[in-house]
Amino acid sequence: MTGQKRRGLLIILSSPSGAGKTTLARKLTEWDRSVTFSVSATTRPSRESEVNGVDYHFCSPKDFAAMKDRGELLESAEVFGYNYGSPLKPVQLAIAESCDVVFDIDWQGGLQIKNSEFGGDSVAIFVLPPSMAALRDRLRDRGKDSPVAIEQRMAKAKDEILHWADYDYVLVNSRLDAVFRQIQQIVQAERLRRDRQIGVSDMVRKLRDEAGG
């Protein structure tokens, strides 16, 4: 099957805030340059280190609502009072060109993709922290949130982890390098699934003809 064409793969990474999904998503694009990162649209204000169009597409609530009404978002969800959504057009192009896209989204968006027309082209991976204490430490150490925001994220994490059973794979991020190797293995295996290969039935018929079957 070397060189066999395949459909593009949508790689969904979800986790509670601070459990590592963003870092893992970025590492995937560094590991394989053919994997593109789905840059979400959001109504959240940008942080000092964030770049529009790279980290997020920052937009007004009015513009976000207009994109949603026009059907330009593959998925959307409200998180901590702000809207987030994945633009649809880049996904359509990636699938058509046999390229892969990685999504850094929460469980709401993950389930919407799994239940969409692209569900068969997706693989959903949920990343758990090794403990709630470790999650709290990671939120503090990254220095992005106030103490109040950290407590809000911890409270939300209790509900988020209940959705683990909706995912194809569940991994525990005890060590970043170890869990990333597991994700690499999942992606490599999912790329080879029979139903993602294009033209296999034609190839089998050709082989049968060559064998005189």
JSON list of C-alpha atoms in Angstrom, two decimals:
[
{"chain": "A", "resi": 1, "resn": "MET", "atom": "CA", "xyz": [0.00, 0.00, 0.00]},
{"chain": "A", "resi": 2, "resn": "THR", "atom": "CA", "xyz": [3.05, 2.25, -0.20]},
{"chain": "A", "resi": 3, "resn": "GLY", "atom": "CA", "xyz": [2.14, 5.47, -1.97]},
{"chain": "A", "resi": 4, "resn": "GLN", "atom": "CA", "xyz": [-1.58, 4.66, -1.89]},
{"chain": "A", "resi": 5, "resn": "LYS", "atom": "CA", "xyz": [-3.75, 7.78, -1.82]},
{"chain": "A", "resi": 6, "resn": "ARG", "atom": "CA", "xyz": [-5.95, 8.30, 1.21]},
{"chain": "A", "resi": 7, "resn": "ARG", "atom": "CA", "xyz": [-8.53, 10.69, 2.56]},
{"chain": "A", "resi": 8, "resn": "GLY", "atom": "CA", "xyz": [-7.38, 13.43, 4.89]},
{"chain": "A", "resi": 9, "resn": "LEU", "atom": "CA", "xyz": [-7.64, 12.83, 8.63]},
{"chain": "A", "resi": 10, "resn": "LEU", "atom": "CA", "xyz": [-9.16, 15.21, 11.19]},
{"chain": "A", "resi": 11, "resn": "ILE", "atom": "CA", "xyz": [-7.29, 14.77, 14.48]},
{"chain": "A", "resi": 12, "resn": "ILE", "atom": "CA", "xyz": [-9.36, 16.00, 17.42]},
{"chain": "A", "resi": 13, "resn": "LEU", "atom": "CA", "xyz": [-7.44, 16.70, 20.63]},
{"chain": "A", "resi": 14, "resn": "SER", "atom": "CA", "xyz": [-9.51, 17.58, 23.70]},
{"chain": "A", "resi": 15, "resn": "SER", "atom": "CA", "xyz": [-8.66, 17.93, 27.37]},
{"chain": "A", "resi": 16, "resn": "PRO", "atom": "CA", "xyz": [-9.39, 20.15, 30.36]},
{"chain": "A", "resi": 17, "resn": "SER", "atom": "CA", "xyz": [-7.49, 23.45, 30.24]},
{"chain": "A", "resi": 18, "resn": "GLY", "atom": "CA", "xyz": [-3.90, 22.85, 31.27]},
{"chain": "A", "resi": 19, "resn": "ALA", "atom": "CA", "xyz": [-3.79, 19.14, 30.45]},
{"chain": "A", "resi": 20, "resn": "GLY", "atom": "CA", "xyz": [-1.69, 19.68, 27.34]},
{"chain": "A", "resi": 21, "resn": "LYS", "atom": "CA", "xyz": [-3.88, 19.59, 24.22]},
{"chain": "A", "resi": 22, "resn": "THR", "atom": "CA", "xyz": [-2.52, 22.82, 22.71]},
{"chain": "A", "resi": 23, "resn": "THR", "atom": "CA", "xyz": [1.11, 21.82, 23.22]},
{"chain": "A", "resi": 24, "resn": "LEU", "atom": "CA", "xyz": [0.44, 18.37, 21.77]},
{"chain": "A", "resi": 25, "resn": "ALA", "atom": "CA", "xyz": [-1.38, 19.82, 18.77]},
{"chain": "A", "resi": 26, "resn": "ARG", "atom": "CA", "xyz": [1.54, 22.14, 17.99]},
{"chain": "A", "resi": 27, "resn": "LYS", "atom": "CA", "xyz": [4.01, 19.26, 18.38]},
{"chain": "A", "resi": 28, "resn": "LEU", "atom": "CA", "xyz": [2.06, 17.28, 15.79]},
{"chain": "A", "resi": 29, "resn": "THR", "atom": "CA", "xyz": [2.49, 20.05, 13.20]},
{"chain": "A", "resi": 30, "resn": "GLU", "atom": "CA", "xyz": [6.23, 20.16, 13.98]},
{"chain": "A", "resi": 31, "resn": "TRP", "atom": "CA", "xyz": [6.56, 16.37, 13.71]},
{"chain": "A", "resi": 32, "resn": "ASP", "atom": "CA", "xyz": [4.80, 16.21, 10.35]},
{"chain": "A", "resi": 33, "resn": "ARG", "atom": "CA", "xyz": [4.69, 19.40, 8.31]},
{"chain": "A", "resi": 34, "resn": "SER", "atom": "CA", "xyz": [1.81, 18.01, 6.26]},
{"chain": "A", "resi": 35, "resn": "VAL", "atom": "CA", "xyz": [-0.42, 18.29, 9.34]},
{"chain": "A", "resi": 36, "resn": "THR", "atom": "CA", "xyz": [-2.04, 21.71, 9.56]},
{"chain": "A", "resi": 37, "resn": "PHE", "atom": "CA", "xyz": [-3.36, 23.36, 12.70]},
{"chain": "A", "resi": 38, "resn": "SER", "atom": "CA", "xyz": [-7.00, 24.42, 12.65]},
{"chain": "A", "resi": 39, "resn": "VAL", "atom": "CA", "xyz": [-6.94, 28.04, 13.79]},
{"chain": "A", "resi": 40, "resn": "SER", "atom": "CA", "xyz": [-10.18, 28.69, 15.65]},
{"chain": "A", "resi": 41, "resn": "ALA", "atom": "CA", "xyz": [-12.23, 31.85, 15.44]},
{"chain": "A", "resi": 42, "resn": "THR", "atom": "CA", "xyz": [-13.01, 33.34, 18.85]},
{"chain": "A", "resi": 43, "resn": "THR", "atom": "CA", "xyz": [-14.66, 36.31, 20.48]},
{"chain": "A", "resi": 44, "resn": "ARG", "atom": "CA", "xyz": [-12.16, 36.12, 23.35]},
{"chain": "A", "resi": 45, "resn": "PRO", "atom": "CA", "xyz": [-9.77, 39.09, 23.61]},
{"chain": "A", "resi": 46, "resn": "SER", "atom": "CA", "xyz": [-6.23, 38.25, 22.58]},
{"chain": "A", "resi": 47, "resn": "ARG", "atom": "CA", "xyz": [-3.51, 37.78, 25.16]},
{"chain": "A", "resi": 48, "resn": "GLU", "atom": "CA", "xyz": [-0.28, 39.74, 24.89]},
{"chain": "A", "resi": 49, "resn": "SER", "atom": "CA", "xyz": [1.71, 36.90, 23.30]},
{"chain": "A", "resi": 50, "resn": "GLU", "atom": "CA", "xyz": [-1.01, 35.80, 20.85]},
{"chain": "A", "resi": 51, "resn": "VAL", "atom": "CA", "xyz": [-0.96, 36.58, 17.13]},
{"chain": "A", "resi": 52, "resn": "ASN", "atom": "CA", "xyz": [-4.15, 37.03, 15.13]},
{"chain": "A", "resi": 53, "resn": "GLY", "atom": "CA", "xyz": [-4.42, 34.37, 12.43]},
{"chain": "A", "resi": 54, "resn": "VAL", "atom": "CA", "xyz": [-1.80, 32.18, 14.11]},
{"chain": "A", "resi": 55, "resn": "ASP", "atom": "CA", "xyz": [-3.16, 31.43, 17.57]},
{"chain": "A", "resi": 56, "resn": "TYR", "atom": "CA", "xyz": [-6.78, 32.40, 16.83]},
{"chain": "A", "resi": 57, "resn": "HIS", "atom": "CA", "xyz": [-8.84, 34.42, 14.41]},
{"chain": "A", "resi": 58, "resn": "PHE", "atom": "CA", "xyz": [-10.02, 37.10, 16.83]},
{"chain": "A", "resi": 59, "resn": "CYS", "atom": "CA", "xyz": [-13.38, 38.61, 15.91]},
{"chain": "A", "resi": 60, "resn": "SER", "atom": "CA", "xyz": [-16.35, 40.46, 17.35]},
{"chain": "A", "resi": 61, "resn": "PRO", "atom": "CA", "xyz": [-19.45, 38.62, 18.60]},
{"chain": "A", "resi": 62, "resn": "LYS", "atom": "CA", "xyz": [-21.35, 40.08, 15.63]},
{"chain": "A", "resi": 63, "resn": "ASP", "atom": "CA", "xyz": [-18.85, 38.74, 13.10]},
{"chain": "A", "resi": 64, "resn": "PHE", "atom": "CA", "xyz": [-18.76, 35.35, 14.82]},
{"chain": "A", "resi": 65, "resn": "ALA", "atom": "CA", "xyz": [-22.55, 35.08, 14.73]},
{"chain": "A", "resi": 66, "resn": "ALA", "atom": "CA", "xyz": [-22.53, 36.01, 11.04]},
{"chain": "A", "resi": 67, "resn": "MET", "atom": "CA", "xyz": [-19.99, 33.25, 10.24]},
{"chain": "A", "resi": 68, "resn": "LYS", "atom": "CA", "xyz": [-22.11, 30.75, 12.11]},
{"chain": "A", "resi": 69, "resn": "ASP", "atom": "CA", "xyz": [-25.30, 31.85, 10.34]},
{"chain": "A", "resi": 70, "resn": "ARG", "atom": "CA", "xyz": [-23.60, 31.49, 6.95]},
{"chain": "A", "resi": 71, "resn": "GLY", "atom": "CA", "xyz": [-22.55, 27.93, 7.77]},
{"chain": "A", "resi": 72, "resn": "GLU", "atom": "CA", "xyz": [-18.85, 28.79, 7.71]},
{"chain": "A", "resi": 73, "resn": "LEU", "atom": "CA", "xyz": [-18.02, 26.97, 10.96]},
{"chain": "A", "resi": 74, "resn": "LEU", "atom": "CA", "xyz": [-17.58, 23.22, 11.26]},
{"chain": "A", "resi": 75, "resn": "GLU", "atom": "CA", "xyz": [-18.21, 23.38, 15.00]},
{"chain": "A", "resi": 76, "resn": "SER", "atom": "CA", "xyz": [-18.75, 26.05, 17.61]},
{"chain": "A", "resi": 77, "resn": "ALA", "atom": "CA", "xyz": [-19.11, 26.27, 21.38]},
{"chain": "A", "resi": 78, "resn": "GLU", "atom": "CA", "xyz": [-19.28, 28.77, 24.20]},
{"chain": "A", "resi": 79, "resn": "VAL", "atom": "CA", "xyz": [-16.50, 28.42, 26.77]},
{"chain": "A", "resi": 80, "resn": "PHE", "atom": "CA", "xyz": [-16.15, 30.73, 29.79]},
{"chain": "A", "resi": 81, "resn": "GLY", "atom": "CA", "xyz": [-18.46, 33.26, 28.18]},
{"chain": "A", "resi": 82, "resn": "TYR", "atom": "CA", "xyz": [-16.68, 33.46, 24.83]},
{"chain": "A", "resi": 83, "resn": "ASN", "atom": "CA", "xyz": [-17.47, 31.80, 21.50]},
{"chain": "A", "resi": 84, "resn": "TYR", "atom": "CA", "xyz": [-15.05, 29.51, 19.69]},
{"chain": "A", "resi": 85, "resn": "GLY", "atom": "CA", "xyz": [-15.44, 27.82, 16.32]},
{"chain": "A", "resi": 86, "resn": "SER", "atom": "CA", "xyz": [-13.47, 25.97, 13.62]},
{"chain": "A", "resi": 87, "resn": "PRO", "atom": "CA", "xyz": [-13.63, 27.45, 10.08]},
{"chain": "A", "resi": 88, "resn": "LEU", "atom": "CA", "xyz": [-15.08, 24.92, 7.64]},
{"chain": "A", "resi": 89, "resn": "LYS", "atom": "CA", "xyz": [-13.37, 25.82, 4.35]},
{"chain": "A", "resi": 90, "resn": "PRO", "atom": "CA", "xyz": [-9.78, 24.83, 5.39]},
{"chain": "A", "resi": 91, "resn": "VAL", "atom": "CA", "xyz": [-11.13, 21.45, 6.50]},
{"chain": "A", "resi": 92, "resn": "GLN", "atom": "CA", "xyz": [-12.87, 20.85, 3.19]},
{"chain": "A", "resi": 93, "resn": "LEU", "atom": "CA", "xyz": [-9.69, 21.71, 1.29]},
{"chain": "A", "resi": 94, "resn": "ALA", "atom": "CA", "xyz": [-7.55, 19.46, 3.49]},
{"chain": "A", "resi": 95, "resn": "ILE", "atom": "CA", "xyz": [-9.82, 16.45, 3.06]},
{"chain": "A", "resi": 96, "resn": "ALA", "atom": "CA", "xyz": [-9.89, 16.95, -0.72]},
{"chain": "A", "resi": 97, "resn": "GLU", "atom": "CA", "xyz": [-6.08, 17.18, -0.87]},
{"chain": "A", "resi": 98, "resn": "SER", "atom": "CA", "xyz": [-5.48, 14.13, 1.40]},
{"chain": "A", "resi": 99, "resn": "CYS", "atom": "CA", "xyz": [-4.00, 16.35, 4.12]},
{"chain": "A", "resi": 100, "resn": "ASP", "atom": "CA", "xyz": [-4.52, 16.09, 7.87]},
{"chain": "A", "resi": 101, "resn": "VAL", "atom": "CA", "xyz": [-5.82, 18.77, 10.25]},
{"chain": "A", "resi": 102, "resn": "VAL", "atom": "CA", "xyz": [-5.37, 18.83, 14.03]},
{"chain": "A", "resi": 103, "resn": "PHE", "atom": "CA", "xyz": [-8.00, 20.51, 16.23]},
{"chain": "A", "resi": 104, "resn": "ASP", "atom": "CA", "xyz": [-7.34, 21.90, 19.72]},
{"chain": "A", "resi": 105, "resn": "ILE", "atom": "CA", "xyz": [-10.95, 22.04, 20.91]},
{"chain": "A", "resi": 106, "resn": "ASP", "atom": "CA", "xyz": [-13.11, 21.12, 23.88]},
{"chain": "A", "resi": 107, "resn": "TRP", "atom": "CA", "xyz": [-15.51, 18.17, 24.07]},
{"chain": "A", "resi": 108, "resn": "GLN", "atom": "CA", "xyz": [-18.45, 20.18, 22.71]},
{"chain": "A", "resi": 109, "resn": "GLY", "atom": "CA", "xyz": [-16.67, 20.88, 19.44]},
{"chain": "A", "resi": 110, "resn": "GLY", "atom": "CA", "xyz": [-15.20, 17.39, 19.34]},
{"chain": "A", "resi": 111, "resn": "LEU", "atom": "CA", "xyz": [-18.61, 15.76, 19.44]},
{"chain": "A", "resi": 112, "resn": "GLN", "atom": "CA", "xyz": [-19.95, 18.14, 16.79]},
{"chain": "A", "resi": 113, "resn": "ILE", "atom": "CA", "xyz": [-17.19, 17.07, 14.40]},
{"chain": "A", "resi": 114, "resn": "LYS", "atom": "CA", "xyz": [-17.74, 13.38, 15.22]},
{"chain": "A", "resi": 115, "resn": "ASN", "atom": "CA", "xyz": [-21.44, 13.83, 14.41]},
{"chain": "A", "resi": 116, "resn": "SER", "atom": "CA", "xyz": [-20.84, 15.87, 11.25]},
{"chain": "A", "resi": 117, "resn": "GLU", "atom": "CA", "xyz": [-20.43, 14.75, 7.64]},
{"chain": "A", "resi": 118, "resn": "PHE", "atom": "CA", "xyz": [-16.70, 14.48, 8.41]},
{"chain": "A", "resi": 119, "resn": "GLY", "atom": "CA", "xyz": [-17.16, 12.10, 11.33]},
{"chain": "A", "resi": 120, "resn": "GLY", "atom": "CA", "xyz": [-15.80, 9.18, 9.34]},
{"chain": "A", "resi": 121, "resn": "ASP", "atom": "CA", "xyz": [-12.67, 11.18, 8.55]},
{"chain": "A", "resi": 122, "resn": "SER", "atom": "CA", "xyz": [-11.93, 11.98, 12.18]},
{"chain": "A", "resi": 123, "resn": "VAL", "atom": "CA", "xyz": [-10.14, 10.44, 15.13]},
{"chain": "A", "resi": 124, "resn": "ALA", "atom": "CA", "xyz": [-10.90, 11.83, 18.58]},
{"chain": "A", "resi": 125, "resn": "ILE", "atom": "CA", "xyz": [-8.31, 11.73, 21.38]},
{"chain": "A", "resi": 126, "resn": "PHE", "atom": "CA", "xyz": [-9.06, 12.84, 24.94]},
{"chain": "A", "resi": 127, "resn": "VAL", "atom": "CA", "xyz": [-6.10, 13.76, 27.13]},
{"chain": "A", "resi": 128, "resn": "LEU", "atom": "CA", "xyz": [-6.45, 13.41, 30.90]},
{"chain": "A", "resi": 129, "resn": "PRO", "atom": "CA", "xyz": [-4.14, 14.92, 33.54]},
{"chain": "A", "resi": 130, "resn": "PRO", "atom": "CA", "xyz": [-2.44, 12.42, 35.90]},
{"chain": "A", "resi": 131, "resn": "SER", "atom": "CA", "xyz": [-4.27, 14.01, 38.84]},
{"chain": "A", "resi": 132, "resn": "MET", "atom": "CA", "xyz": [-6.35, 17.08, 39.64]},
{"chain": "A", "resi": 133, "resn": "ALA", "atom": "CA", "xyz": [-3.49, 18.37, 41.81]},
{"chain": "A", "resi": 134, "resn": "ALA", "atom": "CA", "xyz": [-1.13, 18.14, 38.83]},
{"chain": "A", "resi": 135, "resn": "LEU", "atom": "CA", "xyz": [-3.66, 19.97, 36.67]},
{"chain": "A", "resi": 136, "resn": "ARG", "atom": "CA", "xyz": [-3.91, 22.81, 39.18]},
{"chain": "A", "resi": 137, "resn": "ASP", "atom": "CA", "xyz": [-0.10, 23.06, 39.31]},
{"chain": "A", "resi": 138, "resn": "ARG", "atom": "CA", "xyz": [0.11, 23.24, 35.51]},
{"chain": "A", "resi": 139, "resn": "LEU", "atom": "CA", "xyz": [-2.49, 26.01, 35.37]},
{"chain": "A", "resi": 140, "resn": "ARG", "atom": "CA", "xyz": [-0.53, 27.98, 37.95]},
{"chain": "A", "resi": 141, "resn": "ASP", "atom": "CA", "xyz": [2.84, 27.37, 36.31]},
{"chain": "A", "resi": 142, "resn": "ARG", "atom": "CA", "xyz": [1.80, 28.53, 32.84]},
{"chain": "A", "resi": 143, "resn": "GLY", "atom": "CA", "xyz": [1.02, 31.98, 34.30]},
{"chain": "A", "resi": 144, "resn": "LYS", "atom": "CA", "xyz": [-1.87, 32.81, 31.98]},
{"chain": "A", "resi": 145, "resn": "ASP", "atom": "CA", "xyz": [-4.76, 32.92, 34.46]},
{"chain": "A", "resi": 146, "resn": "SER", "atom": "CA", "xyz": [-5.68, 34.72, 37.63]},
{"chain": "A", "resi": 147, "resn": "PRO", "atom": "CA", "xyz": [-6.38, 32.66, 40.79]},
{"chain": "A", "resi": 148, "resn": "VAL", "atom": "CA", "xyz": [-10.10, 33.14, 40.18]},
{"chain": "A", "resi": 149, "resn": "ALA", "atom": "CA", "xyz": [-9.80, 31.95, 36.57]},
{"chain": "A", "resi": 150, "resn": "ILE", "atom": "CA", "xyz": [-7.81, 28.92, 37.69]},
{"chain": "A", "resi": 151, "resn": "GLU", "atom": "CA", "xyz": [-10.58, 27.91, 40.09]},
{"chain": "A", "resi": 152, "resn": "GLN", "atom": "CA", "xyz": [-13.13, 28.34, 37.29]},
{"chain": "A", "resi": 153, "resn": "ARG", "atom": "CA", "xyz": [-11.07, 26.09, 35.02]},
{"chain": "A", "resi": 154, "resn": "MET", "atom": "CA", "xyz": [-10.68, 23.49, 37.76]},
{"chain": "A", "resi": 155, "resn": "ALA", "atom": "CA", "xyz": [-14.44, 23.45, 38.35]},
{"chain": "A", "resi": 156, "resn": "LYS", "atom": "CA", "xyz": [-15.08, 23.05, 34.63]},
{"chain": "A", "resi": 157, "resn": "ALA", "atom": "CA", "xyz": [-12.49, 20.26, 34.40]},
{"chain": "A", "resi": 158, "resn": "LYS", "atom": "CA", "xyz": [-14.61, 18.10, 36.71]},
{"chain": "A", "resi": 159, "resn": "ASP", "atom": "CA", "xyz": [-17.39, 18.12, 34.12]},
{"chain": "A", "resi": 160, "resn": "GLU", "atom": "CA", "xyz": [-15.11, 17.91, 31.08]},
{"chain": "A", "resi": 161, "resn": "ILE", "atom": "CA", "xyz": [-13.44, 14.66, 32.11]},
{"chain": "A", "resi": 162, "resn": "LEU", "atom": "CA", "xyz": [-16.85, 12.97, 32.24]},
{"chain": "A", "resi": 163, "resn": "HIS", "atom": "CA", "xyz": [-16.89, 13.02, 28.42]},
{"chain": "A", "resi": 164, "resn": "TRP", "atom": "CA", "xyz": [-13.91, 10.68, 28.03]},
{"chain": "A", "resi": 165, "resn": "ALA", "atom": "CA", "xyz": [-16.14, 7.83, 26.86]},
{"chain": "A", "resi": 166, "resn": "ASP", "atom": "CA", "xyz": [-17.24, 9.80, 23.78]},
{"chain": "A", "resi": 167, "resn": "TYR", "atom": "CA", "xyz": [-13.70, 9.64, 22.36]},
{"chain": "A", "resi": 168, "resn": "ASP", "atom": "CA", "xyz": [-11.90, 6.98, 20.34]},
{"chain": "A", "resi": 169, "resn": "TYR", "atom": "CA", "xyz": [-8.76, 7.11, 22.49]},
{"chain": "A", "resi": 170, "resn": "VAL", "atom": "CA", "xyz": [-8.09, 8.27, 26.05]},
{"chain": "A", "resi": 171, "resn": "LEU", "atom": "CA", "xyz": [-4.52, 9.06, 27.12]},
{"chain": "A", "resi": 172, "resn": "VAL", "atom": "CA", "xyz": [-3.02, 10.22, 30.41]},
{"chain": "A", "resi": 173, "resn": "ASN", "atom": "CA", "xyz": [-0.48, 13.03, 30.13]},
{"chain": "A", "resi": 174, "resn": "SER", "atom": "CA", "xyz": [1.91, 12.07, 32.90]},
{"chain": "A", "resi": 175, "resn": "ARG", "atom": "CA", "xyz": [4.92, 12.81, 30.68]},
{"chain": "A", "resi": 176, "resn": "LEU", "atom": "CA", "xyz": [4.63, 14.95, 27.58]},
{"chain": "A", "resi": 177, "resn": "ASP", "atom": "CA", "xyz": [7.15, 12.99, 25.50]},
{"chain": "A", "resi": 178, "resn": "ALA", "atom": "CA", "xyz": [5.47, 9.66, 26.31]},
{"chain": "A", "resi": 179, "resn": "VAL", "atom": "CA", "xyz": [1.93, 10.77, 25.52]},
{"chain": "A", "resi": 180, "resn": "PHE", "atom": "CA", "xyz": [3.11, 12.43, 22.32]},
{"chain": "A", "resi": 181, "resn": "ARG", "atom": "CA", "xyz": [4.65, 9.14, 21.14]},
{"chain": "A", "resi": 182, "resn": "GLN", "atom": "CA", "xyz": [1.28, 7.50, 21.75]},
{"chain": "A", "resi": 183, "resn": "ILE", "atom": "CA", "xyz": [-0.46, 10.16, 19.64]},
{"chain": "A", "resi": 184, "resn": "GLN", "atom": "CA", "xyz": [2.07, 9.65, 16.84]},
{"chain": "A", "resi": 185, "resn": "GLN", "atom": "CA", "xyz": [1.29, 5.92, 16.86]},
{"chain": "A", "resi": 186, "resn": "ILE", "atom": "CA", "xyz": [-2.46, 6.58, 16.78]},
{"chain": "A", "resi": 187, "resn": "VAL", "atom": "CA", "xyz": [-2.15, 8.97, 13.84]},
{"chain": "A", "resi": 188, "resn": "GLN", "atom": "CA", "xyz": [0.06, 6.57, 11.88]},
{"chain": "A", "resi": 189, "resn": "ALA", "atom": "CA", "xyz": [-2.37, 3.70, 12.43]},
{"chain": "A", "resi": 190, "resn": "GLU", "atom": "CA", "xyz": [-5.46, 5.77, 11.63]},
{"chain": "A", "resi": 191, "resn": "ARG", "atom": "CA", "xyz": [-3.93, 6.93, 8.36]},
{"chain": "A", "resi": 192, "resn": "LEU", "atom": "CA", "xyz": [-3.71, 3.28, 7.28]},
{"chain": "A", "resi": 193, "resn": "ARG", "atom": "CA", "xyz": [-7.31, 2.33, 8.00]},
{"chain": "A", "resi": 194, "resn": "ARG", "atom": "CA", "xyz": [-8.91, 0.51, 5.09]},
{"chain": "A", "resi": 195, "resn": "ASP", "atom": "CA", "xyz": [-11.80, 2.93, 4.77]},
{"chain": "A", "resi": 196, "resn": "ARG", "atom": "CA", "xyz": [-9.41, 5.88, 4.38]},
{"chain": "A", "resi": 197, "resn": "GLN", "atom": "CA", "xyz": [-7.56, 4.36, 1.44]},
{"chain": "A", "resi": 198, "resn": "ILE", "atom": "CA", "xyz": [-8.63, 5.58, -2.00]},
{"chain": "A", "resi": 199, "resn": "GLY", "atom": "CA", "xyz": [-8.80, 3.16, -4.90]},
{"chain": "A", "resi": 200, "resn": "VAL", "atom": "CA", "xyz": [-8.23, -0.06, -2.95]},
{"chain": "A", "resi": 201, "resn": "SER", "atom": "CA", "xyz": [-11.16, -1.86, -4.58]},
{"chain": "A", "resi": 202, "resn": "ASP", "atom": "CA", "xyz": [-9.80, -0.98, -8.02]},
{"chain": "A", "resi": 203, "resn": "MET", "atom": "CA", "xyz": [-6.38, -2.26, -7.02]},
{"chain": "A", "resi": 204, "resn": "VAL", "atom": "CA", "xyz": [-7.85, -5.55, -5.76]},
{"chain": "A", "resi": 205, "resn": "ARG", "atom": "CA", "xyz": [-9.76, -6.03, -9.04]},
{"chain": "A", "resi": 206, "resn": "LYS", "atom": "CA", "xyz": [-6.56, -5.37, -10.98]},
{"chain": "A", "resi": 207, "resn": "LEU", "atom": "CA", "xyz": [-4.69, -7.95, -8.91]},
{"chain": "A", "resi": 208, "resn": "ARG", "atom": "CA", "xyz": [-7.45, -10.49, -9.46]},
{"chain": "A", "resi": 209, "resn": "ASP", "atom": "CA", "xyz": [-7.34, -9.83, -13.19]},
{"chain": "A", "resi": 210, "resn": "GLU", "atom": "CA", "xyz": [-3.58, -10.30, -13.20]},
{"chain": "A", "resi": 211, "resn": "ALA", "atom": "CA", "xyz": [-3.99, -13.57, -11.33]},
{"chain": "A", "resi": 212, "resn": "GLY", "atom": "CA", "xyz": [-6.65, -14.72, -13.73]},
{"chain": "A", "resi": 213, "resn": "GLY", "atom": "CA", "xyz": [-9.28, -14.83, -10.98]}
]
